[in-house]
CSV table of C-alpha atoms in Angstrom, one decimal:
chain,number,residue,atom,x,y,z
I,1,MET,CA,108.2,114.5,71.5
I,2,ARG,CA,105.2,114.4,69.1
I,3,GLY,CA,105.1,110.6,69.7
I,4,LEU,CA,104.7,111.2,73.5
I,5,PHE,CA,102.0,113.8,72.9
I,6,ALA,CA,100.2,111.4,70.5
I,7,ALA,CA,100.3,108.6,73.1
I,8,ILE,CA,98.9,110.9,75.8
I,9,GLY,CA,96.1,112.1,73.6
I,10,PHE,CA,95.3,108.6,72.4
I,11,LEU,CA,95.4,106.7,75.7
I,12,THR,CA,93.9,109.3,78.0
I,13,ILE,CA,91.3,111.9,78.3
I,14,VAL,CA,93.9,114.7,78.6
I,15,PRO,CA,93.5,117.0,75.5
I,16,MET,CA,96.6,117.3,73.4
I,17,PRO,CA,97.4,119.0,70.0
I,18,ARG,CA,96.3,116.9,67.0
I,19,VAL,CA,99.1,114.9,65.3
I,20,GLY,CA,99.4,113.0,62.1
I,21,GLU,CA,99.2,109.2,61.7
I,22,GLY,CA,103.0,109.1,61.6
I,23,SER,CA,103.3,110.5,65.1
I,24,LEU,CA,100.7,108.0,66.3
I,25,ALA,CA,102.9,105.1,65.0
I,26,TRP,CA,105.8,106.5,66.9
I,27,SER,CA,103.7,106.8,70.0
I,28,ARG,CA,104.0,103.0,70.6
I,29,MET,CA,107.3,103.3,72.5
I,30,TRP,CA,105.7,105.8,74.9
I,31,PHE,CA,102.8,103.6,75.9
I,32,PRO,CA,104.5,102.4,79.1
I,33,VAL,CA,105.4,105.9,80.1
I,34,VAL,CA,101.8,107.1,79.6
I,35,GLY,CA,100.7,104.0,81.5
I,36,LEU,CA,103.0,105.0,84.4
I,37,GLY,CA,101.4,108.4,84.4
I,38,ILE,CA,97.9,106.8,84.5
I,39,GLY,CA,99.1,104.7,87.4
I,40,GLY,CA,100.4,107.8,89.2
I,41,LEU,CA,97.0,109.4,88.8
I,42,LEU,CA,95.3,106.3,90.0
I,43,THR,CA,97.4,105.9,93.1
I,44,GLY,CA,97.2,109.6,93.8
I,45,PHE,CA,93.4,109.4,93.7
I,46,ASP,CA,93.6,106.3,96.1
I,47,TYR,CA,95.9,108.2,98.5
I,48,VAL,CA,93.8,111.4,98.6
I,49,LEU,CA,90.6,109.5,99.2
I,50,ARG,CA,92.1,107.4,102.1
I,51,GLU,CA,94.1,110.1,103.7
I,52,GLY,CA,91.5,112.8,103.3
I,53,PHE,CA,88.8,110.7,104.8
I,54,TRP,CA,91.1,109.6,107.6
I,55,THR,CA,92.0,113.3,108.4
I,56,LEU,CA,88.4,114.4,108.4
I,57,THR,CA,86.8,111.5,110.3
I,58,GLY,CA,89.5,109.5,111.9
I,59,ALA,CA,88.1,106.4,110.2
I,60,GLY,CA,89.3,104.2,107.4
I,61,PHE,CA,87.8,104.6,103.9
I,62,PRO,CA,85.5,101.6,103.1
I,63,SER,CA,87.5,99.2,101.0
I,64,LEU,CA,84.6,98.1,98.8
I,65,LEU,CA,83.7,101.6,97.9
I,66,LEU,CA,87.3,102.5,97.3
I,67,ALA,CA,87.8,99.6,94.8
I,68,ALA,CA,84.6,100.7,92.9
I,69,LEU,CA,85.8,104.3,92.7
I,70,LEU,CA,89.2,103.3,91.5
I,71,ILE,CA,87.7,101.3,88.7
I,72,VAL,CA,85.4,104.1,87.7
I,73,PHE,CA,88.3,106.6,87.8
I,74,LEU,CA,90.4,104.4,85.5
I,75,VAL,CA,87.5,104.2,83.0
I,76,VAL,CA,87.1,108.0,83.1
I,77,ILE,CA,90.8,108.9,82.7
I,78,THR,CA,91.0,106.6,79.7
I,79,ARG,CA,87.5,107.7,78.4
I,80,GLY,CA,86.6,104.0,78.2
I,81,LEU,CA,88.7,103.5,75.1
I,82,HIS,CA,90.0,100.1,76.0
I,83,LEU,CA,86.8,99.0,77.6
I,84,ASP,CA,85.0,99.7,74.3
I,85,GLY,CA,87.6,97.6,72.4
I,86,PHE,CA,87.2,94.8,74.9
I,87,MET,CA,83.4,94.6,74.5
I,88,ASP,CA,83.6,94.7,70.7
I,89,THR,CA,86.2,91.9,70.9
I,90,CYS,CA,84.0,89.8,73.0
I,91,ASP,CA,81.1,90.1,70.6
I,92,GLY,CA,83.3,89.5,67.5
I,93,LEU,CA,85.5,86.6,68.7
I,94,PHE,CA,82.6,84.6,70.1
I,95,GLY,CA,80.0,85.4,67.4
I,96,GLY,CA,80.0,85.0,63.7
I,97,ALA,CA,80.7,82.0,61.6
I,98,ASN,CA,83.8,83.2,59.8
I,99,PRO,CA,86.5,85.9,60.1
I,100,GLU,CA,84.7,88.4,57.8
I,101,ARG,CA,81.5,88.2,59.8
I,102,ARG,CA,83.4,88.5,63.1
I,103,LEU,CA,85.1,91.7,61.9
I,104,GLU,CA,81.8,93.0,60.7
I,105,ILE,CA,80.3,92.4,64.2
I,106,MET,CA,83.2,94.2,65.8
I,107,ARG,CA,82.5,97.3,63.7
I,108,ASP,CA,78.8,97.3,64.8
I,109,PRO,CA,78.3,100.0,67.4
I,110,ARG,CA,75.6,97.9,69.1
I,111,VAL,CA,76.5,95.9,72.2
I,112,GLY,CA,75.7,92.1,72.3
I,113,SER,CA,75.3,89.6,75.0
I,114,PHE,CA,79.0,88.4,74.9
I,115,ALA,CA,80.1,92.0,75.5
I,116,VAL,CA,77.8,92.4,78.5
I,117,ALA,CA,78.8,89.1,80.0
I,118,GLY,CA,82.5,89.8,79.3
I,119,VAL,CA,82.6,93.2,81.0
I,120,LEU,CA,80.6,92.0,84.0
I,121,CYS,CA,83.2,89.2,84.5
I,122,LEU,CA,86.1,91.5,83.9
I,123,TYR,CA,85.1,94.1,86.4
I,124,LEU,CA,83.8,91.6,89.0
I,125,ILE,CA,87.2,89.9,89.1
I,126,SER,CA,89.1,93.2,89.0
I,127,PHE,CA,87.0,94.6,91.8
I,128,ALA,CA,87.5,91.6,94.0
I,129,ALA,CA,91.3,91.6,93.3
I,130,ILE,CA,91.6,95.3,94.3
I,131,VAL,CA,89.7,94.7,97.5
I,132,SER,CA,92.1,91.8,98.3
I,133,LEU,CA,95.2,93.9,97.6
I,134,TRP,CA,96.2,95.2,101.1
I,135,PRO,CA,98.6,98.1,101.5
I,136,PRO,CA,101.3,98.8,101.0
I,137,GLY,CA,101.5,96.3,98.1
I,138,ARG,CA,98.3,97.6,96.6
I,139,PHE,CA,99.8,101.1,96.2
I,140,TRP,CA,102.7,99.9,94.1
I,141,ALA,CA,100.6,97.4,92.2
I,142,LEU,CA,98.2,100.2,91.1
I,143,LEU,CA,101.1,102.3,90.1
I,144,ILE,CA,102.9,99.7,87.9
I,145,ILE,CA,100.0,97.7,86.4
I,146,PRO,CA,98.8,100.4,84.0
I,147,CYS,CA,102.3,100.7,82.7
I,148,LEU,CA,102.6,97.0,82.0
I,149,SER,CA,99.2,96.7,80.5
I,150,ARG,CA,100.0,99.4,77.9
I,151,TRP,CA,103.2,97.6,77.2
I,152,ALA,CA,101.2,94.4,76.6
I,153,MET,CA,99.4,96.2,73.7
I,154,VAL,CA,102.8,97.0,72.1
I,155,VAL,CA,103.7,93.3,72.3
I,156,THR,CA,100.5,92.4,70.5
I,157,MET,CA,101.1,95.1,67.8
I,158,SER,CA,104.6,93.7,67.2
I,159,ALA,CA,103.8,90.0,67.3
I,160,PHE,CA,100.7,89.7,65.1
I,161,PRO,CA,99.5,91.0,61.7
I,162,TYR,CA,96.7,93.5,61.3
I,163,ALA,CA,93.4,91.8,60.3
I,164,ARG,CA,91.6,94.5,58.3
I,165,SER,CA,92.8,95.0,54.8
I,166,GLU,CA,91.0,98.3,54.6
I,167,GLY,CA,92.8,99.6,57.6
I,168,GLY,CA,91.4,101.2,60.8
I,169,LEU,CA,92.4,103.2,63.8
I,170,GLY,CA,94.7,100.3,65.0
I,171,SER,CA,96.5,100.2,61.7
I,172,ALA,CA,97.7,103.8,62.3
I,173,LEU,CA,99.7,102.5,65.2
I,174,LEU,CA,101.5,100.0,62.9
I,175,GLN,CA,102.5,102.3,60.1
I,176,GLY,CA,106.1,103.1,60.4
I,177,GLY,CA,106.4,101.0,63.5
I,178,THR,CA,109.8,99.4,64.1
I,179,ARG,CA,111.4,96.8,66.3
I,180,ALA,CA,113.4,99.5,68.0
I,181,GLN,CA,110.2,101.1,69.3
I,182,THR,CA,109.1,97.8,70.7
I,183,LEU,CA,112.5,97.3,72.3
I,184,ILE,CA,112.5,100.8,73.9
I,185,ALA,CA,109.0,100.2,75.3
I,186,THR,CA,110.1,96.8,76.7
I,187,VAL,CA,113.1,98.3,78.4
I,188,ILE,CA,111.0,101.1,79.9
I,189,ALA,CA,108.4,98.6,81.2
I,190,ALA,CA,111.0,96.1,82.5
I,191,VAL,CA,112.9,98.8,84.4
I,192,ALA,CA,109.7,100.3,85.8
I,193,ALA,CA,108.5,96.9,86.9
I,194,VAL,CA,111.7,96.0,88.8
I,195,VAL,CA,112.3,99.4,90.3
I,196,LEU,CA,108.7,99.9,91.5
I,197,ALA,CA,107.6,96.4,92.3
I,198,GLY,CA,110.7,94.4,92.9
I,199,PRO,CA,110.5,90.6,92.3
I,200,THR,CA,106.8,90.8,91.9
I,201,GLY,CA,107.2,93.3,89.1
I,202,VAL,CA,109.0,90.6,87.1
I,203,VAL,CA,106.1,88.3,87.7
I,204,LEU,CA,103.6,90.9,86.6
I,205,LEU,CA,105.7,91.6,83.5
I,206,ILE,CA,105.6,88.0,82.5
I,207,VAL,CA,101.8,87.8,83.2
I,208,ALA,CA,101.2,90.9,80.9
I,209,GLY,CA,103.4,89.4,78.2
I,210,ALA,CA,101.6,86.1,78.4
I,211,VAL,CA,98.2,87.7,78.1
I,212,ALA,CA,99.3,89.7,75.1
I,213,LEU,CA,100.5,86.6,73.3
I,214,VAL,CA,97.6,84.4,74.2
I,215,VAL,CA,94.9,86.9,73.3
I,216,GLY,CA,96.8,87.9,70.1
I,217,GLN,CA,97.1,84.3,69.0
I,218,PHE,CA,93.4,83.5,69.8
I,219,ALA,CA,92.3,86.6,67.9
I,220,THR,CA,94.5,85.7,64.9
I,221,SER,CA,93.0,82.2,64.8
I,222,ARG,CA,89.5,83.7,64.7
I,223,LEU,CA,90.1,86.9,62.6
I,224,GLY,CA,93.2,86.2,60.6
I,225,GLY,CA,95.0,88.9,62.7
I,226,VAL,CA,94.4,91.6,65.3
I,227,THR,CA,92.6,94.9,65.3
I,228,GLY,CA,92.5,98.1,67.5
I,229,ASP,CA,89.7,96.5,69.5
I,230,VAL,CA,91.9,93.5,70.2
I,231,TYR,CA,94.6,95.9,71.5
I,232,GLY,CA,92.0,97.3,73.9
I,233,ALA,CA,91.0,93.8,75.0
I,234,VAL,CA,94.6,93.0,75.7
I,235,ASN,CA,95.0,96.0,77.9
I,236,GLU,CA,91.8,95.2,79.9
I,237,LEU,CA,92.6,91.5,80.3
I,238,ALA,CA,96.2,92.1,81.2
I,239,THR,CA,95.1,94.6,83.9
I,240,MET,CA,92.7,92.1,85.3
I,241,ALA,CA,95.2,89.2,85.2
I,242,MET,CA,97.9,91.3,86.9
I,243,LEU,CA,95.5,92.5,89.6
I,244,VAL,CA,94.7,88.9,90.4
I,245,ALA,CA,98.3,87.8,90.4
I,246,ALA,CA,99.3,90.8,92.6
I,247,SER,CA,96.5,90.1,95.1
I,248,LEU,CA,97.5,86.4,95.4
I,249,ILE,CA,101.1,87.3,95.8
I,250,VAL,CA,100.3,89.8,98.6
I,251,LEU,CA,97.8,87.6,100.4
I,252,GLY,CA,100.1,84.5,100.2
I,253,ASN,CA,103.1,86.6,101.2
I,254,ILE,CA,104.9,84.8,98.4
I,255,LEU,CA,107.1,87.7,97.2
I,256,PRO,CA,107.6,91.3,98.3
I,257,LEU,CA,105.7,93.8,96.3
I,258,GLU,CA,107.6,97.0,97.0
I,259,PRO,CA,110.2,99.3,95.3
I,260,LEU,CA,113.8,98.4,95.5
I,261,TRP,CA,114.6,101.5,97.6
I,262,LEU,CA,112.4,100.1,100.5
I,263,ALA,CA,115.0,97.4,100.9
I,264,GLN,CA,117.4,100.2,101.8
I,265,GLY,CA,115.2,101.4,104.6
I,266,ILE,CA,113.8,104.5,102.7
I,267,ASP,CA,110.1,104.8,103.4
I,268,LEU,CA,108.2,107.7,101.7
I,269,GLY,CA,105.1,107.0,103.8
I,270,PHE,CA,102.8,105.8,101.0
I,271,GLY,CA,100.6,102.8,101.1
I,272,ASP,CA,99.5,102.7,104.7
I,273,ASP,CA,96.4,100.8,105.9
I,274,SER,CA,94.0,103.7,106.4
I,275,TYR,CA,90.9,102.1,105.0
I,276,ALA,CA,88.3,99.9,106.5
I,277,PRO,CA,87.2,96.4,105.4
């Protein structure tokens, strides 16, 4: 269980006992599980805001404000870890004349113009996608997407070499890593996607995997491999891409976005429309 505790401590703001680097490597297979927990907290926050406001006022919670609060909540619960990696990756991949210089830029704690532009685009698109995701599909999308975005990081770890010869935080995730861990993480993510999101879950799984491979390949072409910052960028970009895909699927009524048990007529009462446009 040390791998699970390491994954919780690494991916969230929840304090956990300190573990060694060996446990951090084993944490990879627990990434989707922790992501599912993050999704549960996110949807719980969504549900409490909507239902609490409805109970107190009889009015729906403003959808624009709700989307903004959900994004802020996600940043807080992950202590901005992946966002920081995304911003460093934007500066590094689009600046510098060679891999060595790009890696140096990514270590620089200062924020550049590419990072600012990148994070504005990232959250503008994510915000619009959340607003466009009408219940009940939005509830299940917010639950499963953090799980699949953490799985996408595992895919990148497994598919591409580490870029820094001197090591780094990301390299600790690779030491002792095995294909079995990746397989376990993939099974967990796939089962969760199908059970909690039905056919749309399969689409979101494919989207997350595609983002992991495309970003990993681009980073490798620019850096000679990937880094911990790239893992964070994969998480953020996969989240954005899945939110966009889910919103288009829901708005276009292309596929159902609901758990398998709803097809059996079992409704737990989540994901109503108690928020205002």
